[in-house]
């Protein structure tokens, strides 16, 4: 079976599975204060009306440049942040507004893997304790049993059992990320949000972690929301990819469709900007002018119209909705 | 910036009201009242005392007393010093120029010493010179100010005869003449040195560490890559950045200097706010004491405001619109 | 490095500048020496050559007078509150009536006559000039008395005029003048008191105020006026040229001084912190200064300085709280049982080695006393008439045994006669002075040596006197000190109806003796008769011991050898007019 | 080298010969760069790739003599710029080269600019360091430089401070500063790593444009093989302080020889290919304090390692046209002299 067939088969099988996470019109705003009395004078619309679904066992990639709101989306989905509007349904249950112990119980099912594995590990704690902590938050466990369980988990993520007794600073970046993954896996979650899990790692280590994440997904039937700025990595990891720009999803498609036929001008520019480690390909680059506008003061209409090479008059007036223009291929652009 | 300053000044008002309530309550809680100063001590006639208490408003309910005090205060009437029998405002204002002069001189001395030593140490860390400077600094920090003051007087004033041993001016020179101002400068130098040396250590070490830290920053590498001479890098690129955190110190120093001046002023018989403060505590001169406490609180707040404004000037990153 | 260098230059400049200023200071020092071009009035000399300098009095020169605490700046006899201000006033002003070495009043500007100790006639010297050129007349005295008697007066001297007939009415606003004062002429005045007392004269306020200068100032504003704060006017040998608040005063010779020649050209008064006194004396930066006892041993070895002592008017004691005072009724209303046993108090007196203690903490500048009247007062009892309570721990133990204070539980300390634990709770005031705690500890040590368990508590000084005055139960035995004035009458500190009778000593027999000594019907004008009564009283309080008398202090003065003409007795120094400096 | 190389006839602009740079760790020096030799010809863009800790940044700092004083030190070898050995020049003489003949830009455009000085001041400084012109002229020059690197409102930006600019703009400012004195060589140390991909494209275009316009050579240090493929003429691959492979860019990507280079390329997820499992390189780079004295430094991670890899230190040997690699797999294709050198080295 070729890789291509494998992927096709995977896509087909996923189509029939249940939706695990359904995000509808999600908005997350930060207040901005100012003026004489430090009143809230505006909002940074970090996430502005974003909708997507993830099926069980699927990986949805979120890609975009810094400040596009992809991390905020991830955090809001995990309810690490309070959404300003919209709905988050997890296995059909609305978790948008739950709090306290209810939220605490729900969190068992979704975990996060962070970008900087070192900063997210307590330097004073033994690795074993770091991994045991989330488990002990939910249940009382026999100490010996738990230790055994954690050791096998460590082995599973490619660390020696002896790692249990060591501290985070004794590990390399890649190994620390494995610890972070082990901690996320400890509670046997259904959804893992991985926020730039490999961007701090070297290429050779990055591939190890990416491979590990893929293996684990199949082994534990995990669902991933995979967030990264590197489109190649996202494409490698994801079944479907959402492209974000200035708080909005501008395009969602399967990874092949997205690469083969990017529809949104931003996606086209993004893909063309990626330098390929292949001198045989000489791409015609679309180099965008200028910078991403400030999310505090976003342009009216289509957020991308200020830099869009194909912008028309209407683009500055109306924000185009995300709509399905081909089967499974959604885009928010007036061109379609 | 103006808007910011006004907002900060307005923001100080509730703070000052709170402080004034605390100051007033503390003064009322202190043992005895200041009747001893207001009432003829030879007349222990209870009727007379009662009459005076009534007259001085000590029998009013506390909120009324507070209100009377604070309204007077806002109008510049700080009450009458029970010890000096004069308006507390006059008594304080008489001393303010001396303390201000001493404070500014000691700040200048601190800055000169700290910059010289800090820049040297920061540029040549872990050398003999750096260690020597650190040693001197910690000794200066460790010596109690009264010991330092007495030592300075015996060494510089009595042995070397360089400075007068006390006072703020030679009374024999004509007020207002050039000689008068030289004499004032001459008198303030020694106490200012003692006072300034106390805070020099923290400034020096802070500056040193900040320079070392900054010298490892990327922009230093950039400057070197541009072919900028190392001296200029230290004296312009690094120093300019290292001054920024020092500005925060200035805010605290403003009021701390006056507090720190208590002992120095007393030993040098340099009549200023510090001496007055000590005096009014021991003599239960509550009107003066309360006015001084309010003044110091205000100075602390103002010092912080000034530091914040300066911060905006020295650090373009937080420049305020 | 450019910046570094400029900083270095700045620092160097400051050093150079200060060296230059130091040189200037030296020049200033030289200007204080007499100008040789000026004719020196050396022919007229004073016979009095006591003081440090040997040889004849010289005219001219500047004397630097040190003060070890800053004056408050109320430079008027009618308004001042502390001794340092009085020292300053003493240089530019004079009383109308002076006191001799026995603290008996002697005429200065005013002389007096009285028949009955009730009505007095005072006659003033003529030609006495104020520093502003006006002549002193009796009206200036009347002005002073009426100022003090005014209801708006905020100074502490009213008791010194309250006994004048009509003063109460004047103060109450019922009269426009004080009826007991009758001006006869510019130089003669009659003053009548409300009743005949033996001490009417010593109690009377004897300083004038310059009416011409101050007459227009409302009394309430007087204490803050320029004639008190910045530009005081007196009749003394020196006039005030300049005042730098809180640190120095410049005086110059008053050419129109009424009483003979003034030797010095200038007196500069400087405040010197205690820590600098020795150095300043050694360096000749100050010529004379009153010393704290602790400085004495340091100053004595200096070759250029002489240390002079003279009897003082203050004494220290350990008081017992014997009762509780009611401020409303002005009576002692309760008795504290703990120290009522006289034998206990006497035993504690024997337990104290007062001489050793005085030598240790006052460096010999104090004398042990056995009664509360300073030995300089004419009514002081001689030690031969009193029990001197020589240090005798054995006697103390015997007395305690007799009184039933014995060690019953074998812990080394005595219990009270009921067998309950007995602890001497001793309180001492705390200031910044570190020796206070050790001297207080020494006293508890003496008590413990005779088997009395003792506890020391150091109390902040302001709080301390407040607690004592209010008979706070936390104070049981306490360390204290009193300074007395020219009037030898101890009533104010000892009678049962006085707030300042801190031990709450209540002995009607003793109180009667004090009353009798002031009763003109009993003693008349006979001082011997009064002395007899006072000695009788001292015998009683020496026996009763409501307080353990410890020591009276000596006053210590350091004088530079170049200073002459300075004399001291218990009333203080002689007139500054007689002071001189030699080169 | 082969005579077919069209760049071969030019005089090298920069020659690095057997460079050894040490770092002081706990009082002892350890070489972070060990015997690196290469050339940069005029107008050439040479890419240096490798993972973190491979010594690529240390090597570039050594060329500029910008090693942290007292900590980093050139311990051997030569750096020749236009034939002159600059590795032993005094700091003062180096200052006349830095910023003028050779300039450098860095990874973090935020921290690389001094936060308290205006953009204008920082650009003028480099001009005034090397040219005797008035401040006014320098100001005019900096405005036109900012324009030339594509900064809008350049006359306003000169008065602004670094924090007021976006990351891409700051990197443009850094580039403006670096080209202010028209250097012959620009060392760009990870110039686009901190930037977003669309901005990276802008910056790479800009660098390329400037290089062509100014006839400037560039040493581009990066970990991103895509960037290298994009603009470089020649590539050096570094591993553990040494150059393991060097080739023209086409040759390297089409025909990687060293197992490390090969794995590196296969470990990257790529847009143009669908791969289910990425290649990985197991194990860790030996730490600089525990570098094996002999043998190939990659041998502990190399899937093709042979027993001799642990004992024989490979030297760079020709493996193709303009293509050298340091690997024993190709020792048979080495010219005789290199082989004998290798044997001599292994015997020593």
PDB file of N, CA and C in Angstrom, chain A residues 129-169:
ATOM      1  N   UNK A 129       6.686  12.283  39.083  1.00  0.00           N
ATOM      2  CA  UNK A 129       5.650  13.045  39.776  1.00  0.00           C
ATOM      3  C   UNK A 129       4.917  13.984  38.833  1.00  0.00           C
ATOM      4  N   UNK A 130       5.681  14.510  37.858  1.00  0.00           N
ATOM      5  CA  UNK A 130       5.045  15.416  36.895  1.00  0.00           C
ATOM      6  C   UNK A 130       3.941  14.677  36.147  1.00  0.00           C
ATOM      7  N   UNK A 131       4.237  13.457  35.777  1.00  0.00           N
ATOM      8  CA  UNK A 131       3.266  12.687  35.000  1.00  0.00           C
ATOM      9  C   UNK A 131       2.140  12.184  35.895  1.00  0.00           C
ATOM     10  N   UNK A 132       2.481  11.866  37.148  1.00  0.00           N
ATOM     11  CA  UNK A 132       1.462  11.325  38.058  1.00  0.00           C
ATOM     12  C   UNK A 132       0.466  12.394  38.483  1.00  0.00           C
ATOM     13  N   UNK A 133       0.910  13.638  38.485  1.00  0.00           N
ATOM     14  CA  UNK A 133       0.081  14.697  39.044  1.00  0.00           C
ATOM     15  C   UNK A 133      -1.323  14.761  38.434  1.00  0.00           C
ATOM     16  N   UNK A 134      -1.439  14.803  37.094  1.00  0.00           N
ATOM     17  CA  UNK A 134      -2.810  14.883  36.553  1.00  0.00           C
ATOM     18  C   UNK A 134      -3.658  13.677  36.933  1.00  0.00           C
ATOM     19  N   UNK A 135      -3.033  12.512  37.014  1.00  0.00           N
ATOM     20  CA  UNK A 135      -3.808  11.328  37.387  1.00  0.00           C
ATOM     21  C   UNK A 135      -4.337  11.467  38.806  1.00  0.00           C
ATOM     22  N   UNK A 136      -3.448  11.880  39.717  1.00  0.00           N
ATOM     23  CA  UNK A 136      -3.833  11.968  41.117  1.00  0.00           C
ATOM     24  C   UNK A 136      -4.849  13.077  41.362  1.00  0.00           C
ATOM     25  N   UNK A 137      -4.936  13.999  40.398  1.00  0.00           N
ATOM     26  CA  UNK A 137      -5.962  15.031  40.518  1.00  0.00           C
ATOM     27  C   UNK A 137      -7.353  14.431  40.392  1.00  0.00           C
ATOM     28  N   UNK A 138      -7.446  13.293  39.739  1.00  0.00           N
ATOM     29  CA  UNK A 138      -8.762  12.718  39.474  1.00  0.00           C
ATOM     30  C   UNK A 138      -9.052  11.472  40.281  1.00  0.00           C
ATOM     31  N   UNK A 139      -8.063  10.702  40.606  1.00  0.00           N
ATOM     32  CA  UNK A 139      -8.359   9.467  41.311  1.00  0.00           C
ATOM     33  C   UNK A 139      -7.257   9.105  42.294  1.00  0.00           C
ATOM     34  N   UNK A 140      -7.659   8.371  43.330  1.00  0.00           N
ATOM     35  CA  UNK A 140      -6.687   7.838  44.270  1.00  0.00           C
ATOM     36  C   UNK A 140      -6.116   6.559  43.679  1.00  0.00           C
ATOM     37  N   UNK A 141      -4.815   6.437  43.751  1.00  0.00           N
ATOM     38  CA  UNK A 141      -4.225   5.272  43.110  1.00  0.00           C
ATOM     39  C   UNK A 141      -3.218   4.615  44.015  1.00  0.00           C
ATOM     40  N   UNK A 142      -3.067   3.340  43.822  1.00  0.00           N
ATOM     41  CA  UNK A 142      -2.016   2.593  44.498  1.00  0.00           C
ATOM     42  C   UNK A 142      -0.669   3.071  43.958  1.00  0.00           C
ATOM     43  N   UNK A 143       0.214   3.384  44.877  1.00  0.00           N
ATOM     44  CA  UNK A 143       1.449   4.035  44.481  1.00  0.00           C
ATOM     45  C   UNK A 143       2.298   3.174  43.545  1.00  0.00           C
ATOM     46  N   UNK A 144       2.449   1.920  43.934  1.00  0.00           N
ATOM     47  CA  UNK A 144       3.280   0.999  43.153  1.00  0.00           C
ATOM     48  C   UNK A 144       2.728   0.809  41.743  1.00  0.00           C
ATOM     49  N   UNK A 145       1.411   0.591  41.734  1.00  0.00           N
ATOM     50  CA  UNK A 145       0.715   0.376  40.477  1.00  0.00           C
ATOM     51  C   UNK A 145       0.896   1.580  39.552  1.00  0.00           C
ATOM     52  N   UNK A 146       0.708   2.737  40.166  1.00  0.00           N
ATOM     53  CA  UNK A 146       0.803   3.967  39.402  1.00  0.00           C
ATOM     54  C   UNK A 146       2.207   4.130  38.824  1.00  0.00           C
ATOM     55  N   UNK A 147       3.196   3.832  39.655  1.00  0.00           N
ATOM     56  CA  UNK A 147       4.571   3.973  39.204  1.00  0.00           C
ATOM     57  C   UNK A 147       4.825   3.063  38.005  1.00  0.00           C
ATOM     58  N   UNK A 148       4.316   1.867  38.102  1.00  0.00           N
ATOM     59  CA  UNK A 148       4.504   0.911  37.019  1.00  0.00           C
ATOM     60  C   UNK A 148       3.861   1.425  35.746  1.00  0.00           C
ATOM     61  N   UNK A 149       2.653   1.986  35.927  1.00  0.00           N
ATOM     62  CA  UNK A 149       1.895   2.501  34.794  1.00  0.00           C
ATOM     63  C   UNK A 149       2.652   3.644  34.118  1.00  0.00           C
ATOM     64  N   UNK A 150       3.202   4.525  34.967  1.00  0.00           N
ATOM     65  CA  UNK A 150       3.917   5.675  34.410  1.00  0.00           C
ATOM     66  C   UNK A 150       5.186   5.224  33.700  1.00  0.00           C
ATOM     67  N   UNK A 151       5.848   4.223  34.289  1.00  0.00           N
ATOM     68  CA  UNK A 151       7.074   3.738  33.656  1.00  0.00           C
ATOM     69  C   UNK A 151       6.788   3.153  32.278  1.00  0.00           C
ATOM     70  N   UNK A 152       5.665   2.455  32.198  1.00  0.00           N
ATOM     71  CA  UNK A 152       5.366   1.885  30.870  1.00  0.00           C
ATOM     72  C   UNK A 152       4.986   2.993  29.891  1.00  0.00           C
ATOM     73  N   UNK A 153       4.354   4.024  30.423  1.00  0.00           N
ATOM     74  CA  UNK A 153       4.036   5.183  29.592  1.00  0.00           C
ATOM     75  C   UNK A 153       5.314   5.842  29.079  1.00  0.00           C
ATOM     76  N   UNK A 154       6.296   5.961  29.990  1.00  0.00           N
ATOM     77  CA  UNK A 154       7.577   6.550  29.602  1.00  0.00           C
ATOM     78  C   UNK A 154       8.224   5.723  28.497  1.00  0.00           C
ATOM     79  N   UNK A 155       8.177   4.434  28.684  1.00  0.00           N
ATOM     80  CA  UNK A 155       8.758   3.565  27.656  1.00  0.00           C
ATOM     81  C   UNK A 155       8.033   3.770  26.337  1.00  0.00           C
ATOM     82  N   UNK A 156       6.718   3.906  26.443  1.00  0.00           N
ATOM     83  CA  UNK A 156       5.931   4.057  25.224  1.00  0.00           C
ATOM     84  C   UNK A 156       6.322   5.307  24.429  1.00  0.00           C
ATOM     85  N   UNK A 157       6.654   6.407  25.161  1.00  0.00           N
ATOM     86  CA  UNK A 157       7.024   7.618  24.435  1.00  0.00           C
ATOM     87  C   UNK A 157       8.522   7.653  24.126  1.00  0.00           C
ATOM     88  N   UNK A 158       9.196   6.531  24.370  1.00  0.00           N
ATOM     89  CA  UNK A 158      10.585   6.444  23.942  1.00  0.00           C
ATOM     90  C   UNK A 158      11.592   6.907  24.965  1.00  0.00           C
ATOM     91  N   UNK A 159      11.201   6.860  26.246  1.00  0.00           N
ATOM     92  CA  UNK A 159      12.167   7.233  27.287  1.00  0.00           C
ATOM     93  C   UNK A 159      12.473   5.999  28.121  1.00  0.00           C
ATOM     94  N   UNK A 160      13.666   5.932  28.714  1.00  0.00           N
ATOM     95  CA  UNK A 160      13.976   4.796  29.587  1.00  0.00           C
ATOM     96  C   UNK A 160      13.150   4.878  30.868  1.00  0.00           C
ATOM     97  N   UNK A 161      12.916   3.741  31.500  1.00  0.00           N
ATOM     98  CA  UNK A 161      12.156   3.734  32.756  1.00  0.00           C
ATOM     99  C   UNK A 161      12.810   4.596  33.822  1.00  0.00           C
ATOM    100  N   UNK A 162      14.136   4.653  33.758  1.00  0.00           N
ATOM    101  CA  UNK A 162      14.884   5.415  34.772  1.00  0.00           C
ATOM    102  C   UNK A 162      14.551   6.896  34.736  1.00  0.00           C
ATOM    103  N   UNK A 163      13.967   7.330  33.642  1.00  0.00           N
ATOM    104  CA  UNK A 163      13.600   8.739  33.536  1.00  0.00           C
ATOM    105  C   UNK A 163      12.647   9.136  34.642  1.00  0.00           C
ATOM    106  N   UNK A 164      11.903   8.155  35.170  1.00  0.00           N
ATOM    107  CA  UNK A 164      10.945   8.408  36.234  1.00  0.00           C
ATOM    108  C   UNK A 164      11.572   9.196  37.382  1.00  0.00           C
ATOM    109  N   UNK A 165      12.824   8.893  37.670  1.00  0.00           N
ATOM    110  CA  UNK A 165      13.454   9.477  38.872  1.00  0.00           C
ATOM    111  C   UNK A 165      14.275  10.710  38.572  1.00  0.00           C
ATOM    112  N   UNK A 166      14.269  11.167  37.338  1.00  0.00           N
ATOM    113  CA  UNK A 166      15.117  12.304  37.001  1.00  0.00           C
ATOM    114  C   UNK A 166      14.323  13.605  36.954  1.00  0.00           C
ATOM    115  N   UNK A 167      15.064  14.676  36.761  1.00  0.00           N
ATOM    116  CA  UNK A 167      14.419  15.991  36.692  1.00  0.00           C
ATOM    117  C   UNK A 167      14.495  16.529  35.266  1.00  0.00           C
ATOM    118  N   UNK A 168      13.613  17.469  34.968  1.00  0.00           N
ATOM    119  CA  UNK A 168      13.459  17.926  33.590  1.00  0.00           C
ATOM    120  C   UNK A 168      14.765  18.437  32.986  1.00  0.00           C
ATOM    121  N   UNK A 169      15.599  19.096  33.806  1.00  0.00           N
ATOM    122  CA  UNK A 169      16.804  19.702  33.233  1.00  0.00           C
ATOM    123  C   UNK A 169      17.821  18.665  32.773  1.00  0.00           C
TER     124      UNK A 169
END
